[in-house]
mmCIF file of C-alpha atoms in Angstrom:
data_model
loop_
_atom_site.group_PDB
_atom_site.id
_atom_site.type_symbol
_atom_site.label_atom_id
_atom_site.label_comp_id
_atom_site.label_asym_id
_atom_site.label_seq_id
_atom_site.Cartn_x
_atom_site.Cartn_y
_atom_site.Cartn_z
ATOM 1 C CA MET A 17 -57.999 -40.534 -44.439
ATOM 2 C CA ASN A 18 -59.778 -38.268 -41.990
ATOM 3 C CA ASP A 19 -63.566 -37.887 -41.653
ATOM 4 C CA THR A 20 -63.678 -34.748 -43.814
ATOM 5 C CA GLU A 21 -61.834 -36.425 -46.688
ATOM 6 C CA PHE A 22 -64.019 -39.533 -46.344
ATOM 7 C CA HIS A 23 -67.221 -37.483 -46.633
ATOM 8 C CA LYS A 24 -65.866 -35.486 -49.565
ATOM 9 C CA ARG A 25 -64.941 -38.655 -51.475
ATOM 10 C CA VAL A 26 -68.230 -40.415 -50.784
ATOM 11 C CA ASP A 27 -70.335 -37.330 -51.572
ATOM 12 C CA GLN A 28 -68.636 -37.095 -54.970
ATOM 13 C CA LEU A 29 -69.046 -40.811 -55.608
ATOM 14 C CA LEU A 30 -72.771 -40.757 -54.837
ATOM 15 C CA MET A 31 -73.336 -37.697 -57.017
ATOM 16 C CA ASP A 32 -71.369 -39.377 -59.834
ATOM 17 C CA ILE A 33 -73.609 -42.453 -59.661
ATOM 18 C CA GLU A 34 -76.719 -40.294 -59.824
ATOM 19 C CA ASP A 35 -75.297 -38.283 -62.753
ATOM 20 C CA GLN A 36 -74.246 -41.380 -64.694
ATOM 21 C CA LEU A 37 -77.655 -43.030 -64.335
ATOM 22 C CA GLU A 38 -79.334 -39.819 -65.453
ATOM 23 C CA GLN A 39 -77.032 -39.471 -68.485
ATOM 24 C CA LEU A 40 -77.730 -43.074 -69.490
ATOM 25 C CA GLY A 41 -81.456 -42.432 -69.341
ATOM 26 C CA ALA A 42 -81.836 -45.494 -67.143
ATOM 27 C CA ASP A 43 -85.265 -46.027 -65.656
ATOM 28 C CA VAL A 44 -83.968 -45.683 -62.101
ATOM 29 C CA ASP A 45 -85.166 -43.188 -59.510
ATOM 30 C CA CYS A 46 -82.304 -41.776 -57.453
ATOM 31 C CA GLU A 47 -82.662 -40.033 -54.125
ATOM 32 C CA ILE A 48 -79.893 -38.796 -51.871
ATOM 33 C CA MET A 49 -81.092 -38.185 -48.340
ATOM 34 C CA GLY A 50 -78.451 -37.474 -45.734
ATOM 35 C CA ASN A 51 -75.830 -40.209 -45.887
ATOM 36 C CA VAL A 52 -77.909 -42.528 -48.085
ATOM 37 C CA LEU A 53 -78.391 -42.902 -51.841
ATOM 38 C CA THR A 54 -81.453 -44.966 -52.707
ATOM 39 C CA LEU A 55 -81.902 -46.329 -56.223
ATOM 40 C CA GLU A 56 -85.451 -47.495 -56.906
ATOM 41 C CA PHE A 57 -86.495 -49.579 -59.892
ATOM 42 C CA ASP A 58 -89.826 -50.139 -61.690
ATOM 43 C CA ASP A 59 -90.576 -53.259 -59.658
ATOM 44 C CA ARG A 60 -90.082 -51.182 -56.474
ATOM 45 C CA SER A 61 -86.894 -53.046 -55.612
ATOM 46 C CA GLN A 62 -84.104 -50.882 -54.277
ATOM 47 C CA ILE A 63 -80.373 -50.597 -53.941
ATOM 48 C CA VAL A 64 -79.373 -48.666 -50.846
ATOM 49 C CA ILE A 65 -75.885 -47.175 -50.642
ATOM 50 C CA ASN A 66 -74.784 -45.555 -47.416
ATOM 51 C CA ARG A 67 -71.635 -44.433 -45.704
ATOM 52 C CA GLN A 68 -70.404 -45.850 -42.440
ATOM 53 C CA GLU A 69 -68.353 -42.987 -41.038
ATOM 54 C CA PRO A 70 -66.860 -44.773 -38.011
ATOM 55 C CA LEU A 71 -65.378 -47.456 -40.299
ATOM 56 C CA HIS A 72 -64.768 -45.202 -43.333
ATOM 57 C CA GLU A 73 -66.674 -47.726 -45.428
ATOM 58 C CA ILE A 74 -69.483 -47.650 -47.978
ATOM 59 C CA TRP A 75 -72.212 -50.231 -47.531
ATOM 60 C CA VAL A 76 -74.482 -51.485 -50.309
ATOM 61 C CA ALA A 77 -77.707 -53.442 -49.865
ATOM 62 C CA SER A 78 -79.372 -54.986 -52.916
ATOM 63 C CA LYS A 79 -81.407 -58.039 -53.885
ATOM 64 C CA SER A 80 -78.133 -59.976 -54.131
ATOM 65 C CA GLY A 81 -77.030 -59.178 -50.602
ATOM 66 C CA GLY A 82 -75.055 -56.760 -48.500
ATOM 67 C CA TYR A 83 -71.557 -55.508 -49.283
ATOM 68 C CA HIS A 84 -68.972 -53.429 -47.437
ATOM 69 C CA PHE A 85 -66.376 -51.378 -49.322
ATOM 70 C CA ALA A 86 -63.177 -49.811 -48.030
ATOM 71 C CA LEU A 87 -60.837 -47.491 -49.900
ATOM 72 C CA ASN A 88 -57.660 -49.148 -51.145
ATOM 73 C CA GLU A 89 -55.124 -46.382 -50.547
ATOM 74 C CA THR A 90 -52.750 -47.744 -53.204
ATOM 75 C CA THR A 91 -55.214 -47.931 -56.098
ATOM 76 C CA GLN A 92 -57.655 -45.298 -54.770
ATOM 77 C CA GLU A 93 -60.515 -47.714 -55.514
ATOM 78 C CA TRP A 94 -63.329 -48.717 -53.215
ATOM 79 C CA ARG A 95 -63.054 -52.522 -52.916
ATOM 80 C CA CYS A 96 -65.357 -55.056 -51.281
ATOM 81 C CA THR A 97 -63.878 -56.187 -47.980
ATOM 82 C CA ARG A 98 -64.825 -59.822 -48.699
ATOM 83 C CA SER A 99 -64.649 -60.371 -52.469
ATOM 84 C CA ASP A 100 -62.356 -57.474 -53.518
ATOM 85 C CA VAL A 101 -64.813 -56.510 -56.292
ATOM 86 C CA GLU A 102 -64.635 -52.817 -57.220
ATOM 87 C CA PHE A 103 -67.520 -50.665 -55.944
ATOM 88 C CA LEU A 104 -68.723 -49.101 -59.212
ATOM 89 C CA ALA A 105 -68.525 -52.453 -61.010
ATOM 90 C CA LEU A 106 -70.814 -53.973 -58.382
ATOM 91 C CA VAL A 107 -73.244 -51.041 -58.485
ATOM 92 C CA GLN A 108 -73.502 -51.300 -62.282
ATOM 93 C CA GLN A 109 -73.996 -55.077 -62.081
ATOM 94 C CA GLU A 110 -76.706 -54.749 -59.448
ATOM 95 C CA CYS A 111 -78.450 -51.948 -61.375
ATOM 96 C CA SER A 112 -78.437 -54.145 -64.486
ATOM 97 C CA LEU A 113 -79.941 -57.068 -62.576
ATOM 98 C CA GLN A 114 -82.666 -55.029 -60.927
ATOM 99 C CA SER A 115 -83.576 -52.842 -63.901
ATOM 100 C CA HIS A 116 -83.387 -55.631 -66.508
ATOM 101 C CA GLU A 117 -81.352 -53.173 -68.638
ATOM 102 C CA HIS A 118 -77.663 -53.098 -69.445
ATOM 103 C CA ILE A 119 -76.242 -50.438 -67.115
ATOM 104 C CA HIS A 120 -72.630 -49.474 -67.758
ATOM 105 C CA TRP A 121 -70.645 -46.263 -67.608
#
């Protein structure tokens, strides 16, 4: 995957997260600024999702810790480089924990 394809994929993924949270009516403020999507919750806690272009990875920081995701070319899923958890599953889990709501799409 080249840099252009990486940015295109991640841009779409970040917009999809924002759209899904909006459609659910979740009480989460979303802000995309440059390469970073910040999700802010009522208690002012945040989940920060950003792209790491040199590595072609997506990094997530939340109350539970930091995670790095790389694209699995076979499945076309973003998977955690340590635990192999799927990216969107982790984002939904972390949103649920920090919002105290069930977040699933």
